[in-house]
Amino acid sequence: MTRDEERLQELLEKQQAGLLKAADRYEIPSQPMPAQDAVRRRSNIDEVALGYTETQARLEAMRCLQCKNAPCVQGCPVRIRIRDFVAAIAEGQYDQALSIIRENSLLPAVCGRVCPQEVQCQETCTVGRKFRDVEKSVSIGRLERFVADRDKGGSLPKIAPPTGKKVAVIGSGPGGIVCAADTRRAGHDVTVFEAFHKPGGVMVYGIPEFRLPKAIVQDEIDVLKKMGVQIVCNFIIGRTRTIGELMKEDGFDAVYIGVGAGLPRFMGIEGEQLVGVYSANEYLTRSNLMRAYEFGKGSDTPIARSRRVAVVGGGNVAMDAARTAVRLGAEKVYLVYRRSEKEMPARIEEVHHAKEEGIEFHILQNPKRILGDELGNVVGIECLRYELGEPDDSGRRRPVPVAGSEFVLDVDTVIVAIGNGANPLIQQTTPELEFNKWGNIVVDEKCATSMKGVYAGGDIVLGAATVILAMGQGRTAAAAINEYLTQP
Amino acid sequence: MRIGDVLFQEVIVTYKIVSKKQLSDNVFTVEVEAPLIARARKAGQFVIVGVSDEYGERIPLTIAGADPDKGTIRLVFQRVGKTTAQMADMNVGDSFGYVAGPLGRPTHVEKFGTVVCVGGGIGTAPLLPIATAMKQAGNTILSILGARNKELLILEEEFRAVSEEVIVVTDDGSYGRKALVTEPLKELCQRDPKPNLAVAIGPAIMMKFCCETTRPFQVPTVVSLNTIMVDGTGMCGGCRVEVGGKTKFVCVDGPEFDGHQVDFDQMMKRMSAYHKQEQQAHQAYQEHRCKIGLDRK
């Protein structure tokens, strides 16, 4: 028996005797996530975080205090009964843990990997609070992943008898998948329309393999298909058919719009049209969806062969782009972010992993212009140093430039990862829908739009959402659609 | 049966090539099964084509025509890289991995008066539906068709059918006038009354000089841009181009723009971003092709 197994055994015996105190639980060390070696993974695209062993999972679950008020549940956007599933893991009841998660989340293998737990469930965790360190909270996300990965699949949700109603789901990202599953379970005839040639949305084109293996997404898509959901790729709503046509001519009774991110934002600085300047969307899509990392070895989509790369931004997408650049062979990757590291919206784990992989963080710095040669290729990026001033509207201290602090980073590629606007296609082609001034669809608390029978969620509503928020809205919309379709 | 069920029959198409014609050494035209696109498309729009589902590249091609009754669209392409070489090797009965569209904003068609249509190389193909739509809207069409030589000139007859006048130019004088398209374009601009609109589609450099030609005459000039794209639906931003000092996206703001506002020099640099890699891929494909004997017809 290993030391950890012995420890677990002792704890279990103590618990059985009713002697396990909070103090004992505090003493269990936070279980580290096993990860692929940092040097080796720089040159492969395999998943970095390897997942807990059974012993680790149970030890981590034993750290949970089983608080009466379960603050973790309040921190979860879809209110998963976290305390209860963690208790089930501690008891070794993994199937039960999974079915508790499944009550509220359909994509535990995905969310366990990509949710920003430290600003959700783990932020409010009593254990983390006790140590005044969110990284010492119970690792709820890793536990969620643990039970999801053990699931062999096979059991399909029960489908109600056919209602004769038809639902169109636009976009096959996390919101679309959940909405399709929930409306299908109610017995409706469901079709998912996807613009790309592969379903999965941001989980396929955006989040890299090393953070979310595509096989996991494919499993979720396969479940949908087995449930009888029809998935139609290469179909662009607004262009191939409009929402109006789907409802008036094609017989769809309800529509969910989950089309995701739109046009990438650029900084509006000199040099952004140079060759070698990418939006993170483009860079990641080329690499993930189009497999540019296998260019010449099967894949036909090229990507810059970069030596030195600057990624601008501090979110998960920026980390993904920087770490992808490393894997594509860049010798040096800089991450330029205008606020301090504390303000970075990226998951802590991604920041750790990025640093381990040798990405050089340039915080409190911001590009002023991108420099090019006579052929229009990027040769450098001129940045300004910043310092933190007064708090702004978001409550974060506003970065202010330090006059005369310009300096140049020698790079041949710049990847801009500062967010997206709304996708304009639906707005251009659906005059009946109400949009706000940023081009996002206006919805009520049930995700209903201004058009009867049409619901929306995810990035197209929220601007920048996360997988879990999109999933939550897909679920809310599905409930509203099911209610709408059973009205006499 | 509900109409929705018909939709599904039409969705489950295989993007099959129903006819193929070689127009010149490297230029091909195919008719592809895509009933929904055939019905929805308007002049000026394009599709994204992938040869294979898993590894294929997504390339934008402007739609050169459609037959909604047959459920087919017509594409014209030039063999320049690996993907177009693969397409050229495909035959009637073969299927593309996918064809998605129609994408982009349709051409703004109204009665302008006299419209000069300038087509260069395979740009002549997407120009034809625009010339036809402009003619149907009551415009007088004057066409200028340019090619490097007689062999490469395409669609002359089709243009004669919709145009009041067709001027053919070739670089080497092997057919029509020995001139660049800008020469007759300038002459048409000098006429009184001058044309109300010019539409120029062809290589970027040709469109640039067409715009320089019409600018002093203040003849509004529409160009259709064919930049590098990945998704084609307004997500990746790879197709961006500077128009009137602002960043525009060819896939959702275009593909047609006021040519006098377009920064062509920058656009041309961006279009050559992958030149080296594309050449390598093309060369590797050609070598592979020789080995398996595809070139022995």
mmCIF file with all atom_site columns, C-alpha atoms in Angstrom, chain A residues 96-230:
data_model
loop_
_atom_site.group_PDB
_atom_site.id
_atom_site.type_symbol
_atom_site.label_atom_id
_atom_site.label_alt_id
_atom_site.label_comp_id
_atom_site.label_asym_id
_atom_site.label_entity_id
_atom_site.label_seq_id
_atom_site.pdbx_PDB_ins_code
_atom_site.Cartn_x
_atom_site.Cartn_y
_atom_site.Cartn_z
_atom_site.occupancy
_atom_site.B_iso_or_equiv
_atom_site.pdbx_formal_charge
_atom_site.auth_seq_id
_atom_site.auth_comp_id
_atom_site.auth_asym_id
_atom_site.auth_atom_id
_atom_site.pdbx_PDB_model_num
ATOM 1   C CA . GLN A 1 96  ? -23.913 8.002  -7.809  1.00 0.00 ? 96  GLN A CA 1
ATOM 2   C CA . ALA A 1 97  ? -21.623 11.042 -7.870  1.00 0.00 ? 97  ALA A CA 1
ATOM 3   C CA . LEU A 1 98  ? -21.961 11.212 -11.629 1.00 0.00 ? 98  LEU A CA 1
ATOM 4   C CA . SER A 1 99  ? -25.712 10.952 -11.593 1.00 0.00 ? 99  SER A CA 1
ATOM 5   C CA . ILE A 1 100 ? -25.890 13.791 -9.064  1.00 0.00 ? 100 ILE A CA 1
ATOM 6   C CA . ILE A 1 101 ? -23.785 15.964 -11.396 1.00 0.00 ? 101 ILE A CA 1
ATOM 7   C CA . ARG A 1 102 ? -25.905 14.928 -14.361 1.00 0.00 ? 102 ARG A CA 1
ATOM 8   C CA . GLU A 1 103 ? -29.028 16.353 -12.690 1.00 0.00 ? 103 GLU A CA 1
ATOM 9   C CA . ASN A 1 104 ? -27.681 19.807 -13.494 1.00 0.00 ? 104 ASN A CA 1
ATOM 10  C CA . SER A 1 105 ? -24.867 19.402 -15.984 1.00 0.00 ? 105 SER A CA 1
ATOM 11  C CA . LEU A 1 106 ? -24.768 17.328 -19.121 1.00 0.00 ? 106 LEU A CA 1
ATOM 12  C CA . LEU A 1 107 ? -21.103 17.838 -19.870 1.00 0.00 ? 107 LEU A CA 1
ATOM 13  C CA . PRO A 1 108 ? -19.119 16.967 -16.743 1.00 0.00 ? 108 PRO A CA 1
ATOM 14  C CA . ALA A 1 109 ? -16.057 15.712 -18.625 1.00 0.00 ? 109 ALA A CA 1
ATOM 15  C CA . VAL A 1 110 ? -15.880 19.076 -20.375 1.00 0.00 ? 110 VAL A CA 1
ATOM 16  C CA . CYS A 1 111 ? -16.768 21.341 -17.452 1.00 0.00 ? 111 CYS A CA 1
ATOM 17  C CA . GLY A 1 112 ? -14.463 19.505 -15.071 1.00 0.00 ? 112 GLY A CA 1
ATOM 18  C CA . ARG A 1 113 ? -11.673 20.537 -17.414 1.00 0.00 ? 113 ARG A CA 1
ATOM 19  C CA . VAL A 1 114 ? -12.553 24.018 -18.583 1.00 0.00 ? 114 VAL A CA 1
ATOM 20  C CA . CYS A 1 115 ? -14.723 25.682 -15.932 1.00 0.00 ? 115 CYS A CA 1
ATOM 21  C CA . PRO A 1 116 ? -13.049 28.592 -14.127 1.00 0.00 ? 116 PRO A CA 1
ATOM 22  C CA . GLN A 1 117 ? -13.669 26.890 -10.772 1.00 0.00 ? 117 GLN A CA 1
ATOM 23  C CA . GLU A 1 118 ? -11.559 29.336 -8.771  1.00 0.00 ? 118 GLU A CA 1
ATOM 24  C CA . VAL A 1 119 ? -14.036 32.131 -9.462  1.00 0.00 ? 119 VAL A CA 1
ATOM 25  C CA . GLN A 1 120 ? -17.065 29.868 -9.087  1.00 0.00 ? 120 GLN A CA 1
ATOM 26  C CA . CYS A 1 121 ? -17.552 26.896 -6.755  1.00 0.00 ? 121 CYS A CA 1
ATOM 27  C CA . GLN A 1 122 ? -13.992 26.850 -5.425  1.00 0.00 ? 122 GLN A CA 1
ATOM 28  C CA . GLU A 1 123 ? -13.987 30.555 -4.694  1.00 0.00 ? 123 GLU A CA 1
ATOM 29  C CA . THR A 1 124 ? -16.698 30.132 -2.092  1.00 0.00 ? 124 THR A CA 1
ATOM 30  C CA . CYS A 1 125 ? -15.333 26.867 -0.644  1.00 0.00 ? 125 CYS A CA 1
ATOM 31  C CA . THR A 1 126 ? -14.949 26.998 3.146   1.00 0.00 ? 126 THR A CA 1
ATOM 32  C CA . VAL A 1 127 ? -11.678 25.060 3.047   1.00 0.00 ? 127 VAL A CA 1
ATOM 33  C CA . GLY A 1 128 ? -10.145 27.613 0.699   1.00 0.00 ? 128 GLY A CA 1
ATOM 34  C CA . ARG A 1 129 ? -11.470 30.423 2.862   1.00 0.00 ? 129 ARG A CA 1
ATOM 35  C CA . LYS A 1 130 ? -9.929  28.849 5.933   1.00 0.00 ? 130 LYS A CA 1
ATOM 36  C CA . PHE A 1 131 ? -6.488  28.832 4.302   1.00 0.00 ? 131 PHE A CA 1
ATOM 37  C CA . ARG A 1 132 ? -7.134  32.215 2.644   1.00 0.00 ? 132 ARG A CA 1
ATOM 38  C CA . ASP A 1 133 ? -6.032  30.618 -0.597  1.00 0.00 ? 133 ASP A CA 1
ATOM 39  C CA . VAL A 1 134 ? -8.435  29.608 -3.319  1.00 0.00 ? 134 VAL A CA 1
ATOM 40  C CA . GLU A 1 135 ? -5.871  27.088 -4.541  1.00 0.00 ? 135 GLU A CA 1
ATOM 41  C CA . LYS A 1 136 ? -6.343  25.231 -1.233  1.00 0.00 ? 136 LYS A CA 1
ATOM 42  C CA . SER A 1 137 ? -10.097 24.870 -1.827  1.00 0.00 ? 137 SER A CA 1
ATOM 43  C CA . VAL A 1 138 ? -11.448 21.404 -2.488  1.00 0.00 ? 138 VAL A CA 1
ATOM 44  C CA . SER A 1 139 ? -10.594 20.717 -6.157  1.00 0.00 ? 139 SER A CA 1
ATOM 45  C CA . ILE A 1 140 ? -14.188 20.334 -7.238  1.00 0.00 ? 140 ILE A CA 1
ATOM 46  C CA . GLY A 1 141 ? -13.432 20.561 -10.949 1.00 0.00 ? 141 GLY A CA 1
ATOM 47  C CA . ARG A 1 142 ? -10.847 17.778 -10.776 1.00 0.00 ? 142 ARG A CA 1
ATOM 48  C CA . LEU A 1 143 ? -13.306 15.604 -8.877  1.00 0.00 ? 143 LEU A CA 1
ATOM 49  C CA . GLU A 1 144 ? -15.983 16.272 -11.443 1.00 0.00 ? 144 GLU A CA 1
ATOM 50  C CA . ARG A 1 145 ? -13.568 15.255 -14.178 1.00 0.00 ? 145 ARG A CA 1
ATOM 51  C CA . PHE A 1 146 ? -12.570 12.140 -12.238 1.00 0.00 ? 146 PHE A CA 1
ATOM 52  C CA . VAL A 1 147 ? -16.084 10.713 -12.127 1.00 0.00 ? 147 VAL A CA 1
ATOM 53  C CA . ALA A 1 148 ? -16.888 11.817 -15.661 1.00 0.00 ? 148 ALA A CA 1
ATOM 54  C CA . ASP A 1 149 ? -13.771 10.073 -17.038 1.00 0.00 ? 149 ASP A CA 1
ATOM 55  C CA . ARG A 1 150 ? -14.638 6.824  -15.266 1.00 0.00 ? 150 ARG A CA 1
ATOM 56  C CA . ASP A 1 151 ? -17.993 6.736  -16.994 1.00 0.00 ? 151 ASP A CA 1
ATOM 57  C CA . LYS A 1 152 ? -18.018 4.109  -19.711 1.00 0.00 ? 152 LYS A CA 1
ATOM 58  C CA . GLY A 1 153 ? -21.103 5.612  -21.305 1.00 0.00 ? 153 GLY A CA 1
ATOM 59  C CA . GLY A 1 154 ? -23.700 3.350  -22.764 1.00 0.00 ? 154 GLY A CA 1
ATOM 60  C CA . SER A 1 155 ? -26.675 4.462  -20.749 1.00 0.00 ? 155 SER A CA 1
ATOM 61  C CA . LEU A 1 156 ? -28.788 6.893  -22.708 1.00 0.00 ? 156 LEU A CA 1
ATOM 62  C CA . PRO A 1 157 ? -31.254 9.266  -21.119 1.00 0.00 ? 157 PRO A CA 1
ATOM 63  C CA . LYS A 1 158 ? -34.907 8.263  -21.402 1.00 0.00 ? 158 LYS A CA 1
ATOM 64  C CA . ILE A 1 159 ? -36.760 9.894  -24.259 1.00 0.00 ? 159 ILE A CA 1
ATOM 65  C CA . ALA A 1 160 ? -40.412 10.816 -23.886 1.00 0.00 ? 160 ALA A CA 1
ATOM 66  C CA . PRO A 1 161 ? -42.881 9.637  -26.560 1.00 0.00 ? 161 PRO A CA 1
ATOM 67  C CA . PRO A 1 162 ? -42.832 11.713 -29.769 1.00 0.00 ? 162 PRO A CA 1
ATOM 68  C CA . THR A 1 163 ? -44.638 15.036 -29.459 1.00 0.00 ? 163 THR A CA 1
ATOM 69  C CA . GLY A 1 164 ? -44.655 15.762 -33.170 1.00 0.00 ? 164 GLY A CA 1
ATOM 70  C CA . LYS A 1 165 ? -42.997 19.122 -32.496 1.00 0.00 ? 165 LYS A CA 1
ATOM 71  C CA . LYS A 1 166 ? -39.775 20.172 -34.169 1.00 0.00 ? 166 LYS A CA 1
ATOM 72  C CA . VAL A 1 167 ? -36.932 22.093 -32.584 1.00 0.00 ? 167 VAL A CA 1
ATOM 73  C CA . ALA A 1 168 ? -34.025 23.681 -34.455 1.00 0.00 ? 168 ALA A CA 1
ATOM 74  C CA . VAL A 1 169 ? -30.819 24.259 -32.503 1.00 0.00 ? 169 VAL A CA 1
ATOM 75  C CA . ILE A 1 170 ? -28.407 26.630 -34.205 1.00 0.00 ? 170 ILE A CA 1
ATOM 76  C CA . GLY A 1 171 ? -24.823 25.926 -33.259 1.00 0.00 ? 171 GLY A CA 1
ATOM 77  C CA . SER A 1 172 ? -23.377 22.733 -31.791 1.00 0.00 ? 172 SER A CA 1
ATOM 78  C CA . GLY A 1 173 ? -21.322 24.265 -28.982 1.00 0.00 ? 173 GLY A CA 1
ATOM 79  C CA . PRO A 1 174 ? -21.953 23.601 -25.287 1.00 0.00 ? 174 PRO A CA 1
ATOM 80  C CA . GLY A 1 175 ? -25.255 25.531 -25.173 1.00 0.00 ? 175 GLY A CA 1
ATOM 81  C CA . GLY A 1 176 ? -26.553 23.878 -28.329 1.00 0.00 ? 176 GLY A CA 1
ATOM 82  C CA . ILE A 1 177 ? -25.617 20.371 -27.180 1.00 0.00 ? 177 ILE A CA 1
ATOM 83  C CA . VAL A 1 178 ? -27.414 20.788 -23.865 1.00 0.00 ? 178 VAL A CA 1
ATOM 84  C CA . CYS A 1 179 ? -30.461 22.422 -25.385 1.00 0.00 ? 179 CYS A CA 1
ATOM 85  C CA . ALA A 1 180 ? -30.680 19.663 -27.990 1.00 0.00 ? 180 ALA A CA 1
ATOM 86  C CA . ALA A 1 181 ? -30.404 16.916 -25.377 1.00 0.00 ? 181 ALA A CA 1
ATOM 87  C CA . ASP A 1 182 ? -32.998 18.452 -23.068 1.00 0.00 ? 182 ASP A CA 1
ATOM 88  C CA . THR A 1 183 ? -35.556 19.152 -25.786 1.00 0.00 ? 183 THR A CA 1
ATOM 89  C CA . ARG A 1 184 ? -34.994 15.711 -27.295 1.00 0.00 ? 184 ARG A CA 1
ATOM 90  C CA . ARG A 1 185 ? -35.623 14.093 -23.908 1.00 0.00 ? 185 ARG A CA 1
ATOM 91  C CA . ALA A 1 186 ? -39.007 15.784 -23.894 1.00 0.00 ? 186 ALA A CA 1
ATOM 92  C CA . GLY A 1 187 ? -39.851 13.854 -27.069 1.00 0.00 ? 187 GLY A CA 1
ATOM 93  C CA . HIS A 1 188 ? -39.404 16.595 -29.646 1.00 0.00 ? 188 HIS A CA 1
ATOM 94  C CA . ASP A 1 189 ? -37.832 16.058 -33.035 1.00 0.00 ? 189 ASP A CA 1
ATOM 95  C CA . VAL A 1 190 ? -34.528 17.953 -32.759 1.00 0.00 ? 190 VAL A CA 1
ATOM 96  C CA . THR A 1 191 ? -32.101 19.106 -35.434 1.00 0.00 ? 191 THR A CA 1
ATOM 97  C CA . VAL A 1 192 ? -28.775 20.800 -34.712 1.00 0.00 ? 192 VAL A CA 1
ATOM 98  C CA . PHE A 1 193 ? -27.357 23.038 -37.438 1.00 0.00 ? 193 PHE A CA 1
ATOM 99  C CA . GLU A 1 194 ? -23.600 23.615 -37.492 1.00 0.00 ? 194 GLU A CA 1
ATOM 100 C CA . ALA A 1 195 ? -21.773 26.024 -39.812 1.00 0.00 ? 195 ALA A CA 1
ATOM 101 C CA . PHE A 1 196 ? -18.456 24.173 -39.680 1.00 0.00 ? 196 PHE A CA 1
ATOM 102 C CA . HIS A 1 197 ? -17.810 20.734 -41.110 1.00 0.00 ? 197 HIS A CA 1
ATOM 103 C CA . LYS A 1 198 ? -17.386 19.277 -37.612 1.00 0.00 ? 198 LYS A CA 1
ATOM 104 C CA . PRO A 1 199 ? -19.745 19.685 -34.659 1.00 0.00 ? 199 PRO A CA 1
ATOM 105 C CA . GLY A 1 200 ? -18.670 20.871 -31.201 1.00 0.00 ? 200 GLY A CA 1
ATOM 106 C CA . GLY A 1 201 ? -18.321 24.620 -31.595 1.00 0.00 ? 201 GLY A CA 1
ATOM 107 C CA . VAL A 1 202 ? -15.712 26.304 -29.425 1.00 0.00 ? 202 VAL A CA 1
ATOM 108 C CA . MET A 1 203 ? -14.843 22.962 -27.847 1.00 0.00 ? 203 MET A CA 1
ATOM 109 C CA . VAL A 1 204 ? -13.544 21.833 -31.240 1.00 0.00 ? 204 VAL A CA 1
ATOM 110 C CA . TYR A 1 205 ? -12.272 24.958 -33.014 1.00 0.00 ? 205 TYR A CA 1
ATOM 111 C CA . GLY A 1 206 ? -11.221 26.942 -29.937 1.00 0.00 ? 206 GLY A CA 1
ATOM 112 C CA . ILE A 1 207 ? -10.091 24.948 -26.935 1.00 0.00 ? 207 ILE A CA 1
ATOM 113 C CA . PRO A 1 208 ? -6.950  22.992 -27.833 1.00 0.00 ? 208 PRO A CA 1
ATOM 114 C CA . GLU A 1 209 ? -6.538  19.241 -27.660 1.00 0.00 ? 209 GLU A CA 1
ATOM 115 C CA . PHE A 1 210 ? -3.991  19.560 -24.844 1.00 0.00 ? 210 PHE A CA 1
ATOM 116 C CA . ARG A 1 211 ? -6.676  21.083 -22.622 1.00 0.00 ? 211 ARG A CA 1
ATOM 117 C CA . LEU A 1 212 ? -9.795  19.317 -23.869 1.00 0.00 ? 212 LEU A CA 1
ATOM 118 C CA . PRO A 1 213 ? -9.278  16.170 -25.970 1.00 0.00 ? 213 PRO A CA 1
ATOM 119 C CA . LYS A 1 214 ? -11.540 16.186 -28.998 1.00 0.00 ? 214 LYS A CA 1
ATOM 120 C CA . ALA A 1 215 ? -12.537 12.574 -28.325 1.00 0.00 ? 215 ALA A CA 1
ATOM 121 C CA . ILE A 1 216 ? -14.452 13.782 -25.261 1.00 0.00 ? 216 ILE A CA 1
ATOM 122 C CA . VAL A 1 217 ? -16.439 16.240 -27.345 1.00 0.00 ? 217 VAL A CA 1
ATOM 123 C CA . GLN A 1 218 ? -17.034 13.574 -29.965 1.00 0.00 ? 218 GLN A CA 1
ATOM 124 C CA . ASP A 1 219 ? -18.455 11.281 -27.266 1.00 0.00 ? 219 ASP A CA 1
ATOM 125 C CA . GLU A 1 220 ? -20.991 13.943 -26.321 1.00 0.00 ? 220 GLU A CA 1
ATOM 126 C CA . ILE A 1 221 ? -21.956 14.413 -29.969 1.00 0.00 ? 221 ILE A CA 1
ATOM 127 C CA . ASP A 1 222 ? -22.325 10.647 -30.361 1.00 0.00 ? 222 ASP A CA 1
ATOM 128 C CA . VAL A 1 223 ? -24.670 10.531 -27.377 1.00 0.00 ? 223 VAL A CA 1
ATOM 129 C CA . LEU A 1 224 ? -26.836 13.178 -29.045 1.00 0.00 ? 224 LEU A CA 1
ATOM 130 C CA . LYS A 1 225 ? -26.925 11.152 -32.257 1.00 0.00 ? 225 LYS A CA 1
ATOM 131 C CA . LYS A 1 226 ? -27.865 7.979  -30.392 1.00 0.00 ? 226 LYS A CA 1
ATOM 132 C CA . MET A 1 227 ? -30.667 9.908  -28.758 1.00 0.00 ? 227 MET A CA 1
ATOM 133 C CA . GLY A 1 228 ? -32.015 10.569 -32.228 1.00 0.00 ? 228 GLY A CA 1
ATOM 134 C CA . VAL A 1 229 ? -30.895 14.181 -32.619 1.00 0.00 ? 229 VAL A CA 1
ATOM 135 C CA . GLN A 1 230 ? -30.124 15.006 -36.227 1.00 0.00 ? 230 GLN A CA 1
#
